[in-house]
Amino acid sequence: MAPTASPAATRRQTGDAAMAARLRLSATRLARILRRQADTGLSPSQLSALATVEIHGPMTLGALAEHENVAPPSVTKVVNILESQGLVGREAAANDRRVAMVSITSDGSHLLEESRRRKNQWLAERLSHLEPEQRARLADALDVIEILTGVKQP
Amino acid sequence: MAPTASPAATRRQTGDAAMAARLRLSATRLARILRRQADTGLSPSQLSALATVEIHGPMTLGALAEHENVAPPSVTKVVNILESQGLVGREAAANDRRVAMVSITSDGSHLLEESRRRKNQWLAERLSHLEPEQRARLADALDVIEILTGVKQP
DNA sequence: TATTGTTATACTCTATAACTATA
DNA sequence: TATAGTTATAGAGTATAACAATA
């Protein structure tokens, strides 16, 4: 027979499982809804690559492929498309002309900014309809959620 | 010039925008992480269709296409794959033999259950590492988050 | 000879258009 | 003639393999 857990441990275990299920469902749904608000004209992989270049600054195609967890030929295509739309620039590295550096353009930054603005706006609108007490509860929990996603250190 | 908002309204507005940005980032990241924990061997569209059939019960291919927001031929293919793996069953309707009813099999239910179990497990493990006070704050905010996603009525 | 990135090719997923079976 | 679903075909997106340029 399995060892018997203490009542407190059992209660916490049950609570964690229930919270996990609820949080998983909500996070998944919210992310799906937000994705529908973006409407950038870019595919998910294109948008993701653009955001990565913005966050990490100018980087080689190989580094971008690794960050995005895609194969090098895929990155070549994605960057070609982004470049043709003027969202990123590509330049051969000065010291090693095999490597190509990709960097975001101001058009690219503006597109990302606009996409985030739309998602934030949608969400902020909904937040504004909450009771002040509900907003306060959510605000109190935000840093906990950020710890779970690794945005914030415990 | 724009009308001047009251200090309280301005403060709330700013707070909503900041909360929206933080919540958006966390929800998006958490959903992405959870997706990686699933590993069902099914594509996203296959998994989504299977879950829809589970939630709504036996339904026609047309109804499934509408729910999934995909074209009828896509649903035909998805259901063919799910059927070949024994995850759903297909049966001609008794009264109108043009329509095909799709229903989930016990294998299909088990696959979904297992997928959710894995995601929940990953999340519950992380929840268990939080301080009790942090868990409590998250628990207090869960129903607010559920209101935002429409899971729960205000 | 090793490395960076590209081109060639194939597979999956999804769409539109044309078709079949039933009503 | 209208409807439910399927087959035919095409267009993205991504992968592996073969290749070109540079180190």
mmCIF file of C-alpha atoms (C1' of nucleotides) in Angstrom:
data_model
loop_
_atom_site.group_PDB
_atom_site.id
_atom_site.type_symbol
_atom_site.label_atom_id
_atom_site.label_comp_id
_atom_site.label_asym_id
_atom_site.label_seq_id
_atom_site.Cartn_x
_atom_site.Cartn_y
_atom_site.Cartn_z
ATOM 1 C CA MET A 1 0.000 0.000 0.000
ATOM 2 C CA ALA A 2 1.163 3.519 -0.693
ATOM 3 C CA PRO A 3 2.331 5.611 2.233
ATOM 4 C CA THR A 4 -0.387 7.847 3.616
ATOM 5 C CA ALA A 5 0.176 11.570 3.036
ATOM 6 C CA SER A 6 -0.521 14.045 5.797
ATOM 7 C CA PRO A 7 -3.953 15.727 5.611
ATOM 8 C CA ALA A 8 -2.324 19.100 4.819
ATOM 9 C CA ALA A 9 -0.209 17.645 2.030
ATOM 10 C CA THR A 10 -3.210 15.836 0.586
ATOM 11 C CA ARG A 11 -5.299 18.986 0.704
ATOM 12 C CA ARG A 12 -2.548 21.019 -0.950
ATOM 13 C CA GLN A 13 -2.087 18.365 -3.601
ATOM 14 C CA THR A 14 -5.774 18.386 -4.461
ATOM 15 C CA GLY A 15 -5.803 22.161 -4.474
ATOM 16 C CA ASP A 16 -2.806 22.362 -6.799
ATOM 17 C CA ALA A 17 -4.361 19.931 -9.253
ATOM 18 C CA ALA A 18 -7.647 21.817 -9.343
ATOM 19 C CA MET A 19 -5.898 25.163 -9.690
ATOM 20 C CA ALA A 20 -3.686 23.768 -12.421
ATOM 21 C CA ALA A 21 -6.683 22.590 -14.415
ATOM 22 C CA ARG A 22 -8.486 25.915 -14.081
ATOM 23 C CA LEU A 23 -5.423 28.006 -14.842
ATOM 24 C CA ARG A 24 -4.522 25.832 -17.815
ATOM 25 C CA LEU A 25 -7.973 26.196 -19.341
ATOM 26 C CA SER A 26 -8.082 29.952 -18.816
ATOM 27 C CA ALA A 27 -4.572 30.607 -20.099
ATOM 28 C CA THR A 28 -5.194 28.498 -23.181
ATOM 29 C CA ARG A 29 -8.483 30.219 -23.944
ATOM 30 C CA LEU A 30 -7.138 33.696 -23.320
ATOM 31 C CA ALA A 31 -4.134 33.105 -25.569
ATOM 32 C CA ARG A 32 -6.394 31.831 -28.330
ATOM 33 C CA ILE A 33 -8.692 34.851 -28.077
ATOM 34 C CA LEU A 34 -5.751 37.265 -28.075
ATOM 35 C CA ARG A 35 -4.235 35.614 -31.138
ATOM 36 C CA ARG A 36 -7.425 36.360 -33.015
ATOM 37 C CA GLN A 37 -7.101 40.071 -32.147
ATOM 38 C CA ALA A 38 -3.687 40.480 -33.765
ATOM 39 C CA ASP A 39 -4.465 40.417 -37.489
ATOM 40 C CA THR A 40 -0.996 41.460 -38.715
ATOM 41 C CA GLY A 41 -1.136 39.726 -42.100
ATOM 42 C CA LEU A 42 1.864 37.645 -41.005
ATOM 43 C CA SER A 43 1.804 33.919 -40.334
ATOM 44 C CA PRO A 44 2.512 32.765 -36.763
ATOM 45 C CA SER A 45 6.065 31.734 -37.634
ATOM 46 C CA GLN A 46 6.761 35.023 -39.389
ATOM 47 C CA LEU A 47 5.399 37.010 -36.470
ATOM 48 C CA SER A 48 7.357 34.938 -33.977
ATOM 49 C CA ALA A 49 10.620 35.376 -35.900
ATOM 50 C CA LEU A 50 10.058 39.105 -36.149
ATOM 51 C CA ALA A 51 9.451 39.363 -32.407
ATOM 52 C CA THR A 52 12.579 37.336 -31.676
ATOM 53 C CA VAL A 53 14.703 39.644 -33.828
ATOM 54 C CA GLU A 54 13.212 42.622 -32.040
ATOM 55 C CA ILE A 55 13.851 41.248 -28.567
ATOM 56 C CA HIS A 56 17.356 39.907 -29.145
ATOM 57 C CA GLY A 57 18.554 42.531 -31.593
ATOM 58 C CA PRO A 58 20.518 41.866 -34.784
ATOM 59 C CA MET A 59 21.372 38.173 -35.038
ATOM 60 C CA THR A 60 22.598 35.583 -37.539
ATOM 61 C CA LEU A 61 20.171 33.374 -39.437
ATOM 62 C CA GLY A 62 21.543 30.366 -37.600
ATOM 63 C CA ALA A 63 20.906 31.944 -34.217
ATOM 64 C CA LEU A 64 17.395 32.847 -35.287
ATOM 65 C CA ALA A 65 16.749 29.282 -36.439
ATOM 66 C CA GLU A 66 17.879 27.998 -33.057
ATOM 67 C CA HIS A 67 15.751 30.495 -31.114
ATOM 68 C CA GLU A 68 12.713 29.640 -33.211
ATOM 69 C CA ASN A 69 13.355 25.906 -33.115
ATOM 70 C CA VAL A 70 13.064 25.580 -36.878
ATOM 71 C CA ALA A 71 15.398 24.266 -39.578
ATOM 72 C CA PRO A 72 17.751 26.686 -41.367
ATOM 73 C CA PRO A 73 15.887 26.551 -44.715
ATOM 74 C CA SER A 74 12.701 27.574 -42.968
ATOM 75 C CA VAL A 75 14.393 30.613 -41.496
ATOM 76 C CA THR A 76 15.753 31.545 -44.907
ATOM 77 C CA LYS A 77 12.228 31.604 -46.294
ATOM 78 C CA VAL A 78 10.723 33.461 -43.367
ATOM 79 C CA VAL A 79 13.429 36.121 -43.490
ATOM 80 C CA ASN A 80 13.006 36.446 -47.265
ATOM 81 C CA ILE A 81 9.340 37.225 -46.777
ATOM 82 C CA LEU A 82 9.934 39.643 -43.904
ATOM 83 C CA GLU A 83 12.683 41.344 -45.901
ATOM 84 C CA SER A 84 10.481 41.669 -48.996
ATOM 85 C CA GLN A 85 7.929 43.460 -46.819
ATOM 86 C CA GLY A 86 10.545 45.763 -45.386
ATOM 87 C CA LEU A 87 10.099 44.458 -41.832
ATOM 88 C CA VAL A 88 13.685 43.268 -41.378
ATOM 89 C CA GLY A 89 17.006 44.056 -43.029
ATOM 90 C CA ARG A 90 19.761 41.583 -43.899
ATOM 91 C CA GLU A 91 23.458 42.365 -44.091
ATOM 92 C CA ALA A 92 26.571 40.212 -44.509
ATOM 93 C CA ALA A 93 28.770 40.272 -41.417
ATOM 94 C CA ALA A 94 31.897 42.381 -41.848
ATOM 95 C CA ASN A 95 34.394 39.866 -40.488
ATOM 96 C CA ASP A 96 32.863 36.626 -41.830
ATOM 97 C CA ARG A 97 30.983 37.012 -45.066
ATOM 98 C CA ARG A 98 29.317 33.617 -44.774
ATOM 99 C CA VAL A 99 27.042 34.796 -41.988
ATOM 100 C CA ALA A 100 24.066 37.052 -42.567
ATOM 101 C CA MET A 101 22.859 39.389 -39.840
ATOM 102 C CA VAL A 102 19.137 40.088 -39.583
ATOM 103 C CA SER A 103 17.853 43.211 -37.889
ATOM 104 C CA ILE A 104 14.398 44.677 -37.452
ATOM 105 C CA THR A 105 13.437 47.829 -39.334
ATOM 106 C CA SER A 106 11.318 50.647 -37.958
ATOM 107 C CA ASP A 107 8.424 49.303 -40.053
ATOM 108 C CA GLY A 108 8.900 45.942 -38.362
ATOM 109 C CA SER A 109 8.912 47.525 -34.910
ATOM 110 C CA HIS A 110 5.804 49.506 -35.698
ATOM 111 C CA LEU A 111 3.980 46.400 -36.876
ATOM 112 C CA LEU A 112 4.783 44.564 -33.639
ATOM 113 C CA GLU A 113 3.840 47.575 -31.576
ATOM 114 C CA GLU A 114 0.520 47.851 -33.376
ATOM 115 C CA SER A 115 -0.206 44.142 -32.925
ATOM 116 C CA ARG A 116 0.482 44.331 -29.193
ATOM 117 C CA ARG A 117 -1.508 47.520 -28.909
ATOM 118 C CA ARG A 118 -4.558 45.832 -30.388
ATOM 119 C CA LYS A 119 -4.303 42.845 -28.043
ATOM 120 C CA ASN A 120 -3.720 45.040 -25.028
ATOM 121 C CA GLN A 121 -6.610 47.247 -25.985
ATOM 122 C CA TRP A 122 -8.977 44.308 -26.216
ATOM 123 C CA LEU A 123 -7.854 43.022 -22.843
ATOM 124 C CA ALA A 124 -7.830 46.426 -21.152
ATOM 125 C CA GLU A 125 -11.372 47.010 -22.328
ATOM 126 C CA ARG A 126 -12.462 43.835 -20.592
ATOM 127 C CA LEU A 127 -10.494 44.667 -17.469
ATOM 128 C CA SER A 128 -12.282 47.999 -17.271
ATOM 129 C CA HIS A 129 -15.594 46.171 -16.924
ATOM 130 C CA LEU A 130 -14.489 44.276 -13.841
ATOM 131 C CA GLU A 131 -15.397 45.381 -10.356
ATOM 132 C CA PRO A 132 -12.581 47.348 -8.673
ATOM 133 C CA GLU A 133 -12.304 44.558 -6.137
ATOM 134 C CA GLN A 134 -11.891 41.983 -8.920
ATOM 135 C CA ARG A 135 -9.240 44.083 -10.633
ATOM 136 C CA ALA A 136 -7.395 44.334 -7.343
ATOM 137 C CA ARG A 137 -7.435 40.571 -6.901
ATOM 138 C CA LEU A 138 -6.073 40.086 -10.408
ATOM 139 C CA ALA A 139 -3.380 42.711 -9.841
ATOM 140 C CA ASP A 140 -2.323 40.925 -6.660
ATOM 141 C CA ALA A 141 -1.907 37.668 -8.558
ATOM 142 C CA LEU A 142 -0.048 38.993 -11.587
ATOM 143 C CA ASP A 143 3.433 38.585 -10.205
ATOM 144 C CA VAL A 144 2.620 35.021 -9.151
ATOM 145 C CA ILE A 145 1.536 34.229 -12.710
ATOM 146 C CA GLU A 146 4.715 35.854 -13.990
ATOM 147 C CA ILE A 147 6.768 33.616 -11.735
ATOM 148 C CA LEU A 148 5.035 30.563 -13.212
ATOM 149 C CA THR A 149 5.908 31.638 -16.740
ATOM 150 C CA GLY A 150 9.455 32.597 -15.871
ATOM 151 C CA VAL A 151 8.903 36.285 -16.612
ATOM 152 C CA LYS A 152 9.719 37.109 -13.027
ATOM 153 C CA GLN A 153 12.112 35.493 -10.563
ATOM 154 C CA PRO A 154 10.575 34.038 -7.395
ATOM 155 C CA MET B 1 -8.011 69.630 -26.924
ATOM 156 C CA ALA B 2 -9.262 66.356 -25.468
ATOM 157 C CA PRO B 3 -11.442 66.505 -22.372
ATOM 158 C CA THR B 4 -9.457 65.975 -19.175
ATOM 159 C CA ALA B 5 -10.235 62.717 -17.390
ATOM 160 C CA SER B 6 -10.642 62.646 -13.640
ATOM 161 C CA PRO B 7 -7.526 61.588 -11.693
ATOM 162 C CA ALA B 8 -9.182 58.336 -10.633
ATOM 163 C CA ALA B 9 -10.232 57.457 -14.167
ATOM 164 C CA THR B 10 -6.765 58.268 -15.463
ATOM 165 C CA ARG B 11 -5.140 56.139 -12.794
ATOM 166 C CA ARG B 12 -7.484 53.262 -13.526
ATOM 167 C CA GLN B 13 -6.894 53.589 -17.241
ATOM 168 C CA THR B 14 -3.144 53.418 -16.774
ATOM 169 C CA GLY B 15 -3.524 50.489 -14.425
ATOM 170 C CA ASP B 16 -5.736 48.594 -16.864
ATOM 171 C CA ALA B 17 -3.282 49.094 -19.708
ATOM 172 C CA ALA B 18 -0.337 47.912 -17.631
ATOM 173 C CA MET B 19 -2.270 44.920 -16.297
ATOM 174 C CA ALA B 20 -3.425 44.059 -19.791
ATOM 175 C CA ALA B 21 0.135 44.040 -21.093
ATOM 176 C CA ARG B 22 1.405 41.875 -18.243
ATOM 177 C CA LEU B 23 -1.522 39.462 -18.366
ATOM 178 C CA ARG B 24 -1.273 39.168 -22.141
ATOM 179 C CA LEU B 25 2.417 38.289 -22.003
ATOM 180 C CA SER B 26 1.961 35.726 -19.236
ATOM 181 C CA ALA B 27 -1.088 34.065 -20.762
ATOM 182 C CA THR B 28 0.612 33.808 -24.138
ATOM 183 C CA ARG B 29 3.778 32.354 -22.658
ATOM 184 C CA LEU B 30 1.957 29.918 -20.419
ATOM 185 C CA ALA B 31 -0.193 28.644 -23.278
ATOM 186 C CA ARG B 32 2.892 28.117 -25.413
ATOM 187 C CA ILE B 33 4.675 26.210 -22.668
ATOM 188 C CA LEU B 34 1.630 24.024 -22.005
ATOM 189 C CA ARG B 35 1.243 23.219 -25.690
ATOM 190 C CA ARG B 36 4.742 21.785 -25.639
ATOM 191 C CA GLN B 37 3.810 19.455 -22.773
ATOM 192 C CA ALA B 38 1.018 17.713 -24.654
ATOM 193 C CA ASP B 39 2.826 15.486 -27.161
ATOM 194 C CA THR B 40 -0.209 13.497 -28.321
ATOM 195 C CA GLY B 41 1.084 12.678 -31.786
ATOM 196 C CA LEU B 42 -1.877 14.598 -33.194
ATOM 197 C CA SER B 43 -1.654 17.893 -35.067
ATOM 198 C CA PRO B 44 -3.274 20.944 -33.429
ATOM 199 C CA SER B 45 -6.278 20.762 -35.750
ATOM 200 C CA GLN B 46 -6.742 17.054 -35.121
ATOM 201 C CA LEU B 47 -6.530 17.555 -31.378
ATOM 202 C CA SER B 48 -8.927 20.480 -31.501
ATOM 203 C CA ALA B 49 -11.471 18.556 -33.552
ATOM 204 C CA LEU B 50 -11.254 15.604 -31.185
ATOM 205 C CA ALA B 51 -11.831 17.862 -28.187
ATOM 206 C CA THR B 52 -14.808 19.496 -29.883
ATOM 207 C CA VAL B 53 -16.407 16.120 -30.568
ATOM 208 C CA GLU B 54 -15.831 15.167 -26.958
ATOM 209 C CA ILE B 55 -17.343 18.350 -25.555
ATOM 210 C CA HIS B 56 -20.359 18.580 -27.855
ATOM 211 C CA GLY B 57 -21.048 14.895 -28.272
ATOM 212 C CA PRO B 58 -21.867 13.131 -31.555
ATOM 213 C CA MET B 59 -22.220 15.674 -34.347
ATOM 214 C CA THR B 60 -22.351 15.908 -38.137
ATOM 215 C CA LEU B 61 -19.238 16.664 -40.170
ATOM 216 C CA GLY B 62 -20.764 19.982 -41.208
ATOM 217 C CA ALA B 63 -21.368 21.010 -37.608
ATOM 218 C CA LEU B 64 -17.811 20.048 -36.739
ATOM 219 C CA ALA B 65 -16.468 22.119 -39.647
ATOM 220 C CA GLU B 66 -18.433 25.117 -38.400
ATOM 221 C CA HIS B 67 -17.273 24.701 -34.814
ATOM 222 C CA GLU B 68 -13.656 24.378 -35.931
ATOM 223 C CA ASN B 69 -13.913 27.204 -38.440
ATOM 224 C CA VAL B 70 -12.461 25.089 -41.229
ATOM 225 C CA ALA B 71 -13.710 24.083 -44.688
ATOM 226 C CA PRO B 72 -15.646 20.815 -45.118
ATOM 227 C CA PRO B 73 -12.861 19.012 -47.011
ATOM 228 C CA SER B 74 -10.480 19.721 -44.149
ATOM 229 C CA VAL B 75 -12.867 18.144 -41.689
ATOM 230 C CA THR B 76 -13.215 15.102 -43.914
ATOM 231 C CA LYS B 77 -9.452 14.575 -43.820
ATOM 232 C CA VAL B 78 -9.109 15.225 -40.115
ATOM 233 C CA VAL B 79 -11.913 12.805 -39.299
ATOM 234 C CA ASN B 80 -10.409 10.196 -41.650
ATOM 235 C CA ILE B 81 -7.152 10.360 -39.717
ATOM 236 C CA LEU B 82 -8.844 10.275 -36.314
ATOM 237 C CA GLU B 83 -11.015 7.378 -37.453
ATOM 238 C CA SER B 84 -8.041 5.410 -38.805
ATOM 239 C CA GLN B 85 -6.463 5.738 -35.367
ATOM 240 C CA GLY B 86 -9.616 4.585 -33.634
ATOM 241 C CA LEU B 87 -10.132 7.906 -31.819
ATOM 242 C CA VAL B 88 -13.542 8.669 -33.333
ATOM 243 C CA GLY B 89 -16.285 6.633 -34.971
ATOM 244 C CA ARG B 90 -18.359 7.626 -37.996
ATOM 245 C CA GLU B 91 -21.883 6.487 -38.744
ATOM 246 C CA ALA B 92 -24.454 7.469 -41.358
ATOM 247 C CA ALA B 93 -27.490 9.146 -39.805
ATOM 248 C CA ALA B 94 -30.557 6.865 -39.710
ATOM 249 C CA ASN B 95 -33.058 9.344 -41.137
ATOM 250 C CA ASP B 96 -30.844 11.120 -43.707
ATOM 251 C CA ARG B 97 -28.115 8.997 -45.176
ATOM 252 C CA ARG B 98 -26.240 11.960 -46.601
ATOM 253 C CA VAL B 99 -25.103 13.139 -43.195
ATOM 254 C CA ALA B 100 -22.358 11.417 -41.232
ATOM 255 C CA MET B 101 -22.284 11.531 -37.449
ATOM 256 C CA VAL B 102 -18.926 11.594 -35.708
ATOM 257 C CA SER B 103 -18.533 10.449 -32.131
ATOM 258 C CA ILE B 104 -15.558 10.013 -29.853
ATOM 259 C CA THR B 105 -14.396 6.521 -28.892
ATOM 260 C CA SER B 106 -13.096 5.517 -25.495
ATOM 261 C CA ASP B 107 -9.582 5.545 -26.985
ATOM 262 C CA GLY B 108 -10.176 9.124 -28.062
ATOM 263 C CA SER B 109 -11.391 10.102 -24.606
ATOM 264 C CA HIS B 110 -8.407 8.452 -23.006
ATOM 265 C CA LEU B 111 -6.001 10.297 -25.293
ATOM 266 C CA LEU B 112 -7.537 13.659 -24.389
ATOM 267 C CA GLU B 113 -7.553 12.790 -20.718
ATOM 268 C CA GLU B 114 -3.897 11.816 -20.871
ATOM 269 C CA SER B 115 -2.961 15.006 -22.712
ATOM 270 C CA ARG B 116 -4.722 17.163 -20.128
ATOM 271 C CA ARG B 117 -3.242 15.136 -17.320
ATOM 272 C CA ARG B 118 0.275 15.826 -18.573
ATOM 273 C CA LYS B 119 -0.331 19.561 -18.878
ATOM 274 C CA ASN B 120 -1.986 19.734 -15.485
ATOM 275 C CA GLN B 121 0.824 17.752 -13.942
ATOM 276 C CA TRP B 122 3.450 20.131 -15.287
ATOM 277 C CA LEU B 123 1.539 23.117 -13.997
ATOM 278 C CA ALA B 124 0.670 21.565 -10.628
ATOM 279 C CA GLU B 125 4.317 20.752 -10.082
ATOM 280 C CA ARG B 126 5.186 24.411 -10.524
ATOM 281 C CA LEU B 127 2.314 25.518 -8.325
ATOM 282 C CA SER B 128 3.598 23.270 -5.554
ATOM 283 C CA HIS B 129 6.837 25.258 -5.491
ATOM 284 C CA LEU B 130 5.077 28.528 -4.785
ATOM 285 C CA GLU B 131 4.816 29.960 -1.301
ATOM 286 C CA PRO B 132 1.429 29.196 0.327
ATOM 287 C CA GLU B 133 0.723 32.915 0.322
ATOM 288 C CA GLN B 134 1.416 33.116 -3.418
ATOM 289 C CA ARG B 135 -0.823 30.122 -4.112
ATOM 290 C CA ALA B 136 -3.566 31.798 -2.129
ATOM 291 C CA ARG B 137 -3.263 34.987 -4.146
ATOM 292 C CA LEU B 138 -3.465 33.013 -7.384
ATOM 293 C CA ALA B 139 -6.466 31.058 -6.132
ATOM 294 C CA ASP B 140 -8.218 34.319 -5.272
ATOM 295 C CA ALA B 141 -7.712 35.610 -8.809
ATOM 296 C CA LEU B 142 -8.737 32.470 -10.692
ATOM 297 C CA ASP B 143 -12.403 33.294 -10.968
ATOM 298 C CA VAL B 144 -11.557 36.781 -12.212
ATOM 299 C CA ILE B 145 -9.424 35.286 -14.973
ATOM 300 C CA GLU B 146 -12.243 32.891 -15.782
ATOM 301 C CA ILE B 147 -14.613 35.819 -16.180
ATOM 302 C CA LEU B 148 -12.207 37.409 -18.662
ATOM 303 C CA THR B 149 -12.166 34.270 -20.784
ATOM 304 C CA GLY B 150 -15.896 33.730 -20.559
ATOM 305 C CA VAL B 151 -15.569 30.477 -18.620
ATOM 306 C CA LYS B 152 -17.433 32.008 -15.733
ATOM 307 C CA GLN B 153 -20.257 34.551 -15.643
ATOM 308 C CA PRO B 154 -19.542 37.862 -13.851
ATOM 309 C "C1'" DT C 1 37.988 20.300 -44.496
ATOM 310 C "C1'" DA C 2 34.352 22.667 -41.687
ATOM 311 C "C1'" DT C 3 30.762 26.022 -41.447
ATOM 312 C "C1'" DT C 4 26.921 29.236 -42.997
ATOM 313 C "C1'" DG C 5 23.374 29.729 -45.573
ATOM 314 C "C1'" DT C 6 20.681 28.527 -49.958
ATOM 315 C "C1'" DT C 7 18.367 25.683 -53.457
ATOM 316 C "C1'" DA C 8 15.857 21.293 -54.609
ATOM 317 C "C1'" DT C 9 12.441 18.346 -53.270
ATOM 318 C "C1'" DA C 10 8.863 16.123 -50.441
ATOM 319 C "C1'" DC C 11 5.256 15.991 -46.896
ATOM 320 C "C1'" DT C 12 1.512 17.987 -44.078
ATOM 321 C "C1'" DC C 13 -2.282 21.049 -43.560
ATOM 322 C "C1'" DT C 14 -5.753 23.794 -45.418
ATOM 323 C "C1'" DA C 15 -8.400 25.965 -49.107
ATOM 324 C "C1'" DT C 16 -11.499 26.299 -53.447
ATOM 325 C "C1'" DA C 17 -13.752 23.898 -57.236
ATOM 326 C "C1'" DA C 18 -15.833 19.978 -59.213
ATOM 327 C "C1'" DC C 19 -18.202 15.845 -58.223
ATOM 328 C "C1'" DT C 20 -21.317 11.964 -56.047
ATOM 329 C "C1'" DA C 21 -25.069 10.416 -53.379
ATOM 330 C "C1'" DT C 22 -29.219 11.384 -51.201
ATOM 331 C "C1'" DA C 23 -33.284 14.209 -50.268
ATOM 332 C "C1'" DT D 1 -32.986 21.365 -57.532
ATOM 333 C "C1'" DA D 2 -30.698 21.636 -52.984
ATOM 334 C "C1'" DT D 3 -27.753 19.648 -49.531
ATOM 335 C "C1'" DA D 4 -23.913 16.712 -47.113
ATOM 336 C "C1'" DG D 5 -19.911 15.096 -47.855
ATOM 337 C "C1'" DT D 6 -15.908 13.539 -50.864
ATOM 338 C "C1'" DT D 7 -12.359 13.727 -54.416
ATOM 339 C "C1'" DA D 8 -9.154 16.660 -57.257
ATOM 340 C "C1'" DT D 9 -6.037 20.111 -57.171
ATOM 341 C "C1'" DA D 10 -3.371 24.114 -55.490
ATOM 342 C "C1'" DG D 11 -0.917 27.079 -52.086
ATOM 343 C "C1'" DA D 12 1.308 27.846 -47.684
ATOM 344 C "C1'" DG D 13 4.723 26.120 -44.246
ATOM 345 C "C1'" DT D 14 8.289 23.099 -42.700
ATOM 346 C "C1'" DA D 15 11.605 19.291 -43.097
ATOM 347 C "C1'" DT D 16 15.774 16.644 -45.002
ATOM 348 C "C1'" DA D 17 19.350 16.316 -48.553
ATOM 349 C "C1'" DA D 18 22.380 18.291 -51.791
ATOM 350 C "C1'" DC D 19 24.849 22.371 -52.948
ATOM 351 C "C1'" DA D 20 27.670 27.016 -53.082
ATOM 352 C "C1'" DA D 21 30.448 30.299 -50.853
ATOM 353 C "C1'" DT D 22 33.590 31.420 -47.420
ATOM 354 C "C1'" DA D 23 36.726 30.399 -43.609
#
